C-alpha cells in the first residue's frame, strides 16, 4: 500500500520515529532490501554450490585416476556359458577376485616377501569367484586352492603382446602368463562359467582396506603364532590370543597369508572366507554415508587398492557394484572351496574332484543358490535354455559325424576306444557315416554335440536326440568343421548317455567346507606347533 502526502510530510518523520525508519526503512524500502538480500544470498549460495560441486568433481576425477585398469580376458576364445536372463530380464554376475603376491612396490615388499622377489612376475595366490544371483538375493564365494593343477589356455600379455602357449600347471602361475585376464580365461576354461569382471588387490591394498573400515573381527580357538619352526621355515608372523579379535593393518594381511598355523591351504581358504564374511557384515552395519571422513577413507583405499577389468573401471561402476553386493542378506551368502583331491602327479598339489567340482560349476552356470534360506523364485528363466528345435538338413545315412574321445580327467586316463564305441552306437541308429577321431584324446567334463554353422543345427540336435544327450548340450562352435560328438568325462561307460539330475538349492557336495555369511560362531583351530 502507498503512503499519502500527509504521511510523507508528518513531523513524526523527523523525530524518534523517523530514526526508526532509517533503521528499518519505509515499507517501500523493505521489499527492495529483502529482494537485494535474497539476490545476495542466492549469489553466495550459488558460489558455494558451484565451488563444492567443482571440488566434488575434482575429487571424483582424482578417485577415477586412482583406479588401474586391465583387459578382461587374455585368451582369444572362450567357451564359457552365459546364463540366460530370467523372466524379469535379470542375469547373474560373476566377478573373479584375485590376490596378488607382488613385491614390486616398497609398500608391498615391506609387508611381506623377500627382496629377491622384486621384479618377478606376480603369482595369483588368492583366487575367488564371487557369484551374484540374477535376482540379487543370494551370493556365493568359491575359492580354488593356489596349488591346483589345471589346463591353462593360450594367453596373450596385453601389455607386451607376448603369447604364452597352453600348458598344464598350477593355477597361481596364470597371473604371470598374461595378467589377470589369463587367470580369468583359465577359470572360464575350467568351470564353463562366464566371468563378467575381475578385481585384483595386492598386499598393501589388503592393509588399506582393513584400516579404512575400522578393522575386521576374526576368531581363533587357541593362541596362535605363525612363526618359523625347525620343520617348516617361513610363516606370516600372525600372533593373536585365543578368542574374537579385531585385526588391523599388517595383522589383516598376516591373517590372509597364514597357512602353516591352520595346517593346510584348505584351512587358509577357510580363514579367508571367515575374514571376507566378517568384512561384509561390518560394511553392512556401517552407515558410511553419514560419516564423510569414513566415506572418503573407504573411497581412497578402494580406488588405490584395486586393479579392475576395464569395463568396470570407474568410481560410479564400482559404487553400483558394491551396492548390488550389499543388498544380499548375509544369511544368503555362502563361501566355499572347490571340491578337490590329491594330484596323482604331485602329492603337494591338488586337482578338481571330477564329479563334485562339476556339480558346483553346474550350480553356478544355472544360477542355483548354494543356500536353502531363500524362497522359491517367482522369476523362472525365460522359457527354457533348450535351443529351438530345427529340422535336419539331410538324412542320417548321408550325414558325416565325427566322434571325439574327451574322457580323460586330471586323475584318470582316457577310456580307450570310447570314440569308436559311440560311433558304432550312432551307426546302429542310422548314422552310418559316423567315424571316430583318431588324432588323440581330449578332456571335457560335459559331453557336447557341436556344429559349425546354423544350417547344421537341426542335424546336431537330431544326433543329440539319438544318443539321449540333452538339447542344452548342443553348441555352435568354430572349432569344428561338421557335426561333432565330444564324449566327455560324464560318459565314460555305457551305450546310452547317463541321465543327469539337476541340483537343487543348497544341494552342494559334502567336501566344499562351506560357511554361511551370517555365521559368527566359526573359529579357526590352530595346528599344535603354532600354539603358544
Coordinates of C-alpha atoms in Angstrom, one line a residue, residues 184-526:
X184 CA 40.0 -65.3 -15.8
X185 CA 40.4 -67.3 -19.0
X186 CA 41.7 -70.3 -17.0
X187 CA 38.7 -70.2 -14.7
X188 CA 36.3 -70.0 -17.6
X189 CA 38.1 -72.9 -19.3
X190 CA 37.9 -75.0 -16.1
X191 CA 34.3 -74.1 -15.0
X192 CA 32.4 -73.2 -18.2
X193 CA 31.1 -70.2 -16.2
X194 CA 31.2 -66.8 -18.0
X195 CA 33.0 -64.3 -15.8
X196 CA 31.9 -60.7 -16.2
X197 CA 34.8 -58.9 -14.4
X198 CA 38.0 -59.3 -12.4
X199 CA 39.3 -57.4 -9.5
X200 CA 42.8 -57.7 -8.2
X201 CA 44.3 -56.5 -4.9
X202 CA 47.9 -56.6 -3.6
X203 CA 49.4 -56.8 -0.1
X204 CA 49.2 -53.0 0.6
X205 CA 45.6 -53.0 -0.7
X206 CA 44.5 -55.5 1.9
X207 CA 46.1 -53.5 4.7
X208 CA 44.5 -50.2 3.5
X209 CA 41.0 -51.7 3.1
X210 CA 41.2 -53.3 6.6
X211 CA 42.1 -49.9 8.1
X212 CA 39.6 -48.0 6.2
X213 CA 36.6 -49.9 7.6
X214 CA 38.0 -49.8 11.1
X215 CA 39.3 -53.4 11.4
X216 CA 37.8 -56.8 10.8
X217 CA 36.8 -59.3 13.5
X218 CA 38.3 -62.8 13.4
X219 CA 38.4 -65.7 15.9
X220 CA 40.9 -68.4 16.9
X221 CA 40.3 -71.2 19.4
X222 CA 43.8 -71.2 20.7
X223 CA 46.6 -68.7 20.9
X224 CA 48.3 -68.6 17.5
X225 CA 51.8 -67.6 16.3
X226 CA 52.6 -68.4 12.7
X227 CA 56.4 -68.4 13.0
X228 CA 59.3 -70.4 11.6
X229 CA 59.8 -73.9 13.1
X230 CA 62.7 -76.5 12.7
X231 CA 60.4 -78.5 10.4
X232 CA 58.9 -75.5 8.5
X233 CA 60.7 -72.3 7.7
X234 CA 58.8 -69.1 6.9
X235 CA 55.4 -68.0 8.3
X236 CA 53.2 -65.0 8.2
X237 CA 54.1 -63.7 11.7
X238 CA 50.5 -63.7 12.8
X239 CA 50.3 -63.6 16.6
X240 CA 46.9 -63.5 18.4
X241 CA 45.4 -64.6 21.7
X242 CA 42.5 -67.0 21.7
X243 CA 39.0 -65.6 21.2
X244 CA 37.5 -63.0 18.9
X245 CA 39.8 -60.2 18.0
X246 CA 39.6 -57.1 15.7
X247 CA 42.6 -57.0 13.4
X248 CA 44.0 -54.0 11.6
X249 CA 46.9 -53.0 9.3
X250 CA 49.6 -55.7 8.9
X251 CA 47.7 -58.2 11.0
X252 CA 45.0 -58.3 8.4
X253 CA 47.5 -59.3 5.8
X254 CA 49.1 -61.8 8.1
X255 CA 45.7 -63.5 8.7
X256 CA 45.0 -63.9 5.0
X257 CA 48.5 -65.2 4.3
X258 CA 48.7 -67.7 7.2
X259 CA 48.8 -71.3 6.1
X260 CA 51.1 -73.3 8.4
X261 CA 49.3 -72.4 11.6
X262 CA 46.0 -73.6 10.1
X263 CA 47.6 -76.8 8.9
X264 CA 46.9 -76.6 5.1
X265 CA 45.9 -74.5 2.1
X266 CA 42.3 -75.7 2.6
X267 CA 42.2 -74.2 6.0
X268 CA 43.8 -71.0 4.7
X269 CA 40.9 -70.7 2.3
X270 CA 38.5 -71.2 5.3
X271 CA 40.3 -68.3 7.2
X272 CA 40.0 -66.1 4.1
X273 CA 36.3 -66.8 3.8
X274 CA 35.8 -66.0 7.5
X275 CA 37.6 -62.7 7.1
X276 CA 35.5 -61.7 4.0
X277 CA 32.3 -62.7 5.7
X278 CA 33.2 -60.6 8.7
X279 CA 34.2 -57.7 6.4
X280 CA 30.8 -57.9 4.6
X281 CA 28.9 -57.9 7.9
X282 CA 31.0 -54.9 9.1
X283 CA 30.3 -52.9 5.9
X284 CA 26.6 -53.8 6.1
X285 CA 26.3 -52.5 9.6
X286 CA 28.2 -49.3 8.9
X287 CA 26.4 -46.3 7.5
X288 CA 29.4 -44.7 5.8
X289 CA 27.2 -42.1 4.0
X290 CA 26.7 -40.2 7.3
X291 CA 30.4 -40.2 8.1
X292 CA 32.2 -38.2 5.4
X293 CA 35.6 -39.0 6.8
X294 CA 35.0 -42.7 6.8
X295 CA 33.5 -42.5 3.3
X296 CA 36.5 -40.6 1.9
X297 CA 38.9 -43.1 3.6
X298 CA 37.0 -46.0 2.0
X299 CA 36.9 -44.4 -1.4
X300 CA 40.6 -43.6 -1.3
X301 CA 41.5 -47.1 -0.1
X302 CA 39.3 -48.9 -2.6
X303 CA 40.4 -47.0 -5.6
X304 CA 44.1 -47.1 -4.7
X305 CA 44.0 -50.8 -3.7
X306 CA 42.1 -52.3 -6.7
X307 CA 43.1 -53.0 -10.2
X308 CA 40.0 -53.9 -12.2
X309 CA 38.9 -55.1 -15.7
X310 CA 38.4 -52.1 -17.9
X311 CA 34.6 -52.4 -18.2
X312 CA 34.1 -51.5 -14.5
X313 CA 37.0 -49.1 -14.3
X314 CA 35.1 -46.1 -12.9
X315 CA 34.0 -44.9 -9.4
X316 CA 30.4 -45.0 -10.4
X317 CA 30.5 -48.6 -11.8
X318 CA 32.4 -49.8 -8.7
X319 CA 29.9 -48.0 -6.4
X320 CA 26.9 -49.5 -8.3
X321 CA 28.6 -53.0 -8.0
X322 CA 29.1 -52.5 -4.3
X323 CA 25.5 -51.5 -3.8
X324 CA 24.3 -54.7 -5.5
X325 CA 26.6 -56.8 -3.4
X326 CA 25.5 -55.0 -0.2
X327 CA 21.8 -55.8 -0.9
X328 CA 22.3 -59.5 -0.4
X329 CA 21.3 -60.7 3.1
X330 CA 24.3 -62.2 5.0
X331 CA 22.4 -65.5 5.5
X332 CA 22.2 -65.8 1.7
X333 CA 26.0 -65.6 1.3
X334 CA 27.8 -68.9 1.0
X335 CA 31.6 -69.2 0.9
X336 CA 33.3 -72.5 0.0
X337 CA 36.3 -74.1 -1.5
X338 CA 36.3 -76.1 -4.8
X339 CA 36.0 -79.8 -4.1
X340 CA 39.4 -81.3 -4.8
X341 CA 41.5 -84.4 -4.4
X342 CA 45.3 -85.1 -4.3
X343 CA 47.1 -84.7 -7.5
X344 CA 48.4 -88.1 -8.6
X345 CA 51.3 -86.5 -10.3
X346 CA 52.4 -84.5 -7.2
X347 CA 51.2 -85.0 -3.7
X348 CA 51.9 -81.4 -2.8
X349 CA 49.3 -80.3 -5.4
X350 CA 45.6 -80.9 -5.9
X351 CA 43.2 -81.4 -8.8
X352 CA 39.4 -80.8 -9.1
X353 CA 37.3 -83.6 -7.7
X354 CA 35.7 -84.5 -11.1
X355 CA 32.1 -85.2 -10.1
X356 CA 31.8 -82.8 -7.2
X357 CA 33.6 -79.9 -8.7
X358 CA 31.5 -80.2 -11.9
X359 CA 28.3 -80.1 -9.7
X360 CA 29.5 -76.8 -8.2
X361 CA 30.2 -75.4 -11.7
X362 CA 26.8 -76.5 -12.9
X363 CA 25.1 -74.8 -10.0
X364 CA 26.9 -71.6 -10.9
X365 CA 26.1 -71.9 -14.6
X366 CA 22.4 -72.5 -13.8
X367 CA 22.3 -69.8 -11.0
X368 CA 21.2 -72.4 -8.4
X369 CA 21.6 -70.9 -4.8
X370 CA 24.2 -72.5 -2.6
X371 CA 22.0 -72.0 0.4
X372 CA 18.5 -73.1 1.4
X373 CA 17.4 -69.9 3.1
X374 CA 15.6 -68.3 0.2
X375 CA 12.0 -68.6 -1.0
X376 CA 11.3 -70.2 -4.4
X377 CA 11.9 -67.6 -7.1
X378 CA 8.9 -66.2 -8.8
X379 CA 11.0 -65.4 -11.9
X380 CA 11.9 -68.5 -13.7
X381 CA 14.4 -68.4 -16.5
X382 CA 12.8 -67.5 -19.8
X383 CA 11.0 -70.5 -21.2
X384 CA 14.0 -72.8 -21.4
X385 CA 17.7 -72.9 -22.1
X386 CA 17.0 -75.5 -24.8
X387 CA 17.6 -74.2 -28.3
X388 CA 14.6 -74.2 -30.6
X389 CA 14.3 -77.4 -32.5
X390 CA 15.1 -77.3 -36.2
X391 CA 14.6 -79.8 -38.9
X392 CA 17.7 -81.8 -40.1
X393 CA 19.1 -80.7 -43.4
X394 CA 19.9 -84.3 -44.6
X395 CA 19.1 -87.9 -43.9
X396 CA 21.1 -89.6 -41.0
X397 CA 22.8 -92.0 -43.5
X398 CA 24.2 -89.1 -45.5
X399 CA 25.4 -87.0 -42.6
X400 CA 29.1 -87.2 -41.6
X401 CA 29.5 -87.2 -37.8
X402 CA 32.9 -87.1 -36.1
X403 CA 33.2 -88.6 -32.6
X404 CA 35.9 -87.4 -30.2
X405 CA 37.1 -89.1 -27.0
X406 CA 37.3 -86.5 -24.3
X407 CA 37.1 -88.8 -21.3
X408 CA 40.5 -88.0 -19.9
X409 CA 40.4 -86.5 -16.4
X410 CA 43.0 -84.9 -14.2
X411 CA 43.3 -88.2 -12.3
X412 CA 42.3 -90.8 -14.9
X413 CA 43.5 -91.7 -18.4
X414 CA 41.0 -91.6 -21.2
X415 CA 38.8 -94.6 -21.7
X416 CA 40.4 -96.5 -24.7
X417 CA 38.2 -96.9 -27.8
X418 CA 35.4 -94.6 -26.4
X419 CA 35.0 -92.6 -29.6
X420 CA 34.8 -95.8 -31.7
X421 CA 32.1 -97.3 -29.3
X422 CA 29.9 -94.2 -29.6
X423 CA 30.3 -94.0 -33.4
X424 CA 29.1 -97.7 -33.6
X425 CA 26.1 -96.7 -31.4
X426 CA 25.3 -93.9 -34.0
X427 CA 25.7 -96.4 -36.9
X428 CA 23.1 -98.6 -35.3
X429 CA 20.7 -95.6 -35.2
X430 CA 21.2 -94.9 -38.9
X431 CA 24.2 -92.6 -38.8
X432 CA 26.4 -95.0 -40.9
X433 CA 28.9 -92.3 -41.8
X434 CA 29.8 -91.7 -38.1
X435 CA 33.6 -92.1 -37.6
X436 CA 35.9 -92.0 -34.6
X437 CA 38.6 -89.2 -34.4
X438 CA 42.0 -90.9 -34.1
X439 CA 44.0 -87.7 -33.7
X440 CA 44.2 -88.1 -29.9
X441 CA 42.2 -87.8 -26.7
X442 CA 40.8 -84.6 -25.1
X443 CA 39.5 -83.6 -21.7
X444 CA 35.9 -82.3 -21.5
X445 CA 33.8 -82.5 -18.3
X446 CA 30.4 -82.5 -20.1
X447 CA 29.5 -84.3 -23.3
X448 CA 28.7 -81.9 -26.2
X449 CA 27.4 -82.1 -29.7
X450 CA 29.0 -79.3 -31.7
X451 CA 28.2 -77.8 -35.1
X452 CA 30.0 -75.1 -37.2
X453 CA 27.1 -73.2 -38.7
X454 CA 23.4 -72.6 -38.4
X455 CA 22.4 -74.8 -41.3
X456 CA 23.7 -77.8 -39.4
X457 CA 21.9 -77.0 -36.1
X458 CA 19.0 -79.3 -36.8
X459 CA 21.3 -82.2 -37.7
X460 CA 23.3 -81.7 -34.5
X461 CA 20.0 -81.7 -32.5
X462 CA 19.0 -84.9 -34.2
X463 CA 22.3 -86.6 -33.3
X464 CA 21.9 -85.5 -29.7
X465 CA 18.4 -86.9 -29.6
X466 CA 19.5 -90.2 -31.0
X467 CA 22.1 -90.5 -28.2
X468 CA 19.9 -89.2 -25.4
X469 CA 22.1 -86.1 -24.9
X470 CA 20.1 -83.0 -23.7
X471 CA 19.5 -80.2 -26.2
X472 CA 21.2 -77.8 -23.9
X473 CA 24.5 -79.6 -24.7
X474 CA 24.1 -78.8 -28.4
X475 CA 26.5 -75.9 -29.1
X476 CA 27.7 -74.0 -32.2
X477 CA 31.5 -73.9 -32.3
X478 CA 34.1 -72.5 -34.7
X479 CA 36.4 -75.4 -33.6
X480 CA 34.6 -78.0 -35.7
X481 CA 34.0 -78.4 -39.5
X482 CA 31.0 -80.6 -39.2
X483 CA 28.7 -82.2 -36.6
X484 CA 30.9 -83.5 -33.8
X485 CA 30.2 -85.5 -30.7
X486 CA 32.6 -84.8 -27.9
X487 CA 32.3 -87.7 -25.4
X488 CA 33.1 -86.1 -22.0
X489 CA 34.2 -87.4 -18.6
X490 CA 30.5 -87.6 -17.6
X491 CA 30.0 -90.5 -20.1
X492 CA 32.9 -92.9 -19.6
X493 CA 30.8 -96.1 -19.8
X494 CA 27.7 -97.3 -21.4
X495 CA 26.0 -97.0 -24.8
X496 CA 23.3 -94.6 -23.6
X497 CA 24.1 -91.1 -22.2
X498 CA 23.5 -91.3 -18.4
X499 CA 20.5 -89.4 -17.2
X500 CA 21.6 -86.2 -15.5
X501 CA 19.8 -84.9 -12.3
X502 CA 19.8 -81.1 -11.8
X503 CA 21.0 -79.9 -8.4
X504 CA 18.6 -78.0 -6.2
X505 CA 19.2 -75.0 -3.9
X506 CA 21.6 -75.9 -1.1
X507 CA 22.3 -79.3 -2.7
X508 CA 26.1 -79.0 -2.5
X509 CA 28.8 -81.7 -2.3
X510 CA 30.0 -82.5 1.2
X511 CA 33.7 -81.7 0.6
X512 CA 33.3 -77.9 0.0
X513 CA 34.0 -76.7 3.6
X514 CA 31.2 -74.1 3.2
X515 CA 30.4 -71.3 5.6
X516 CA 27.3 -69.2 5.8
X517 CA 27.9 -65.4 5.8
X518 CA 25.7 -64.9 8.9
X519 CA 27.6 -67.5 11.0
X520 CA 29.6 -65.5 13.6
X521 CA 30.4 -68.6 15.7
X522 CA 33.2 -70.0 13.4
X523 CA 36.7 -70.0 14.9
X524 CA 39.9 -71.3 13.5
X525 CA 41.7 -74.3 15.0
X526 CA 45.4 -73.7 15.4

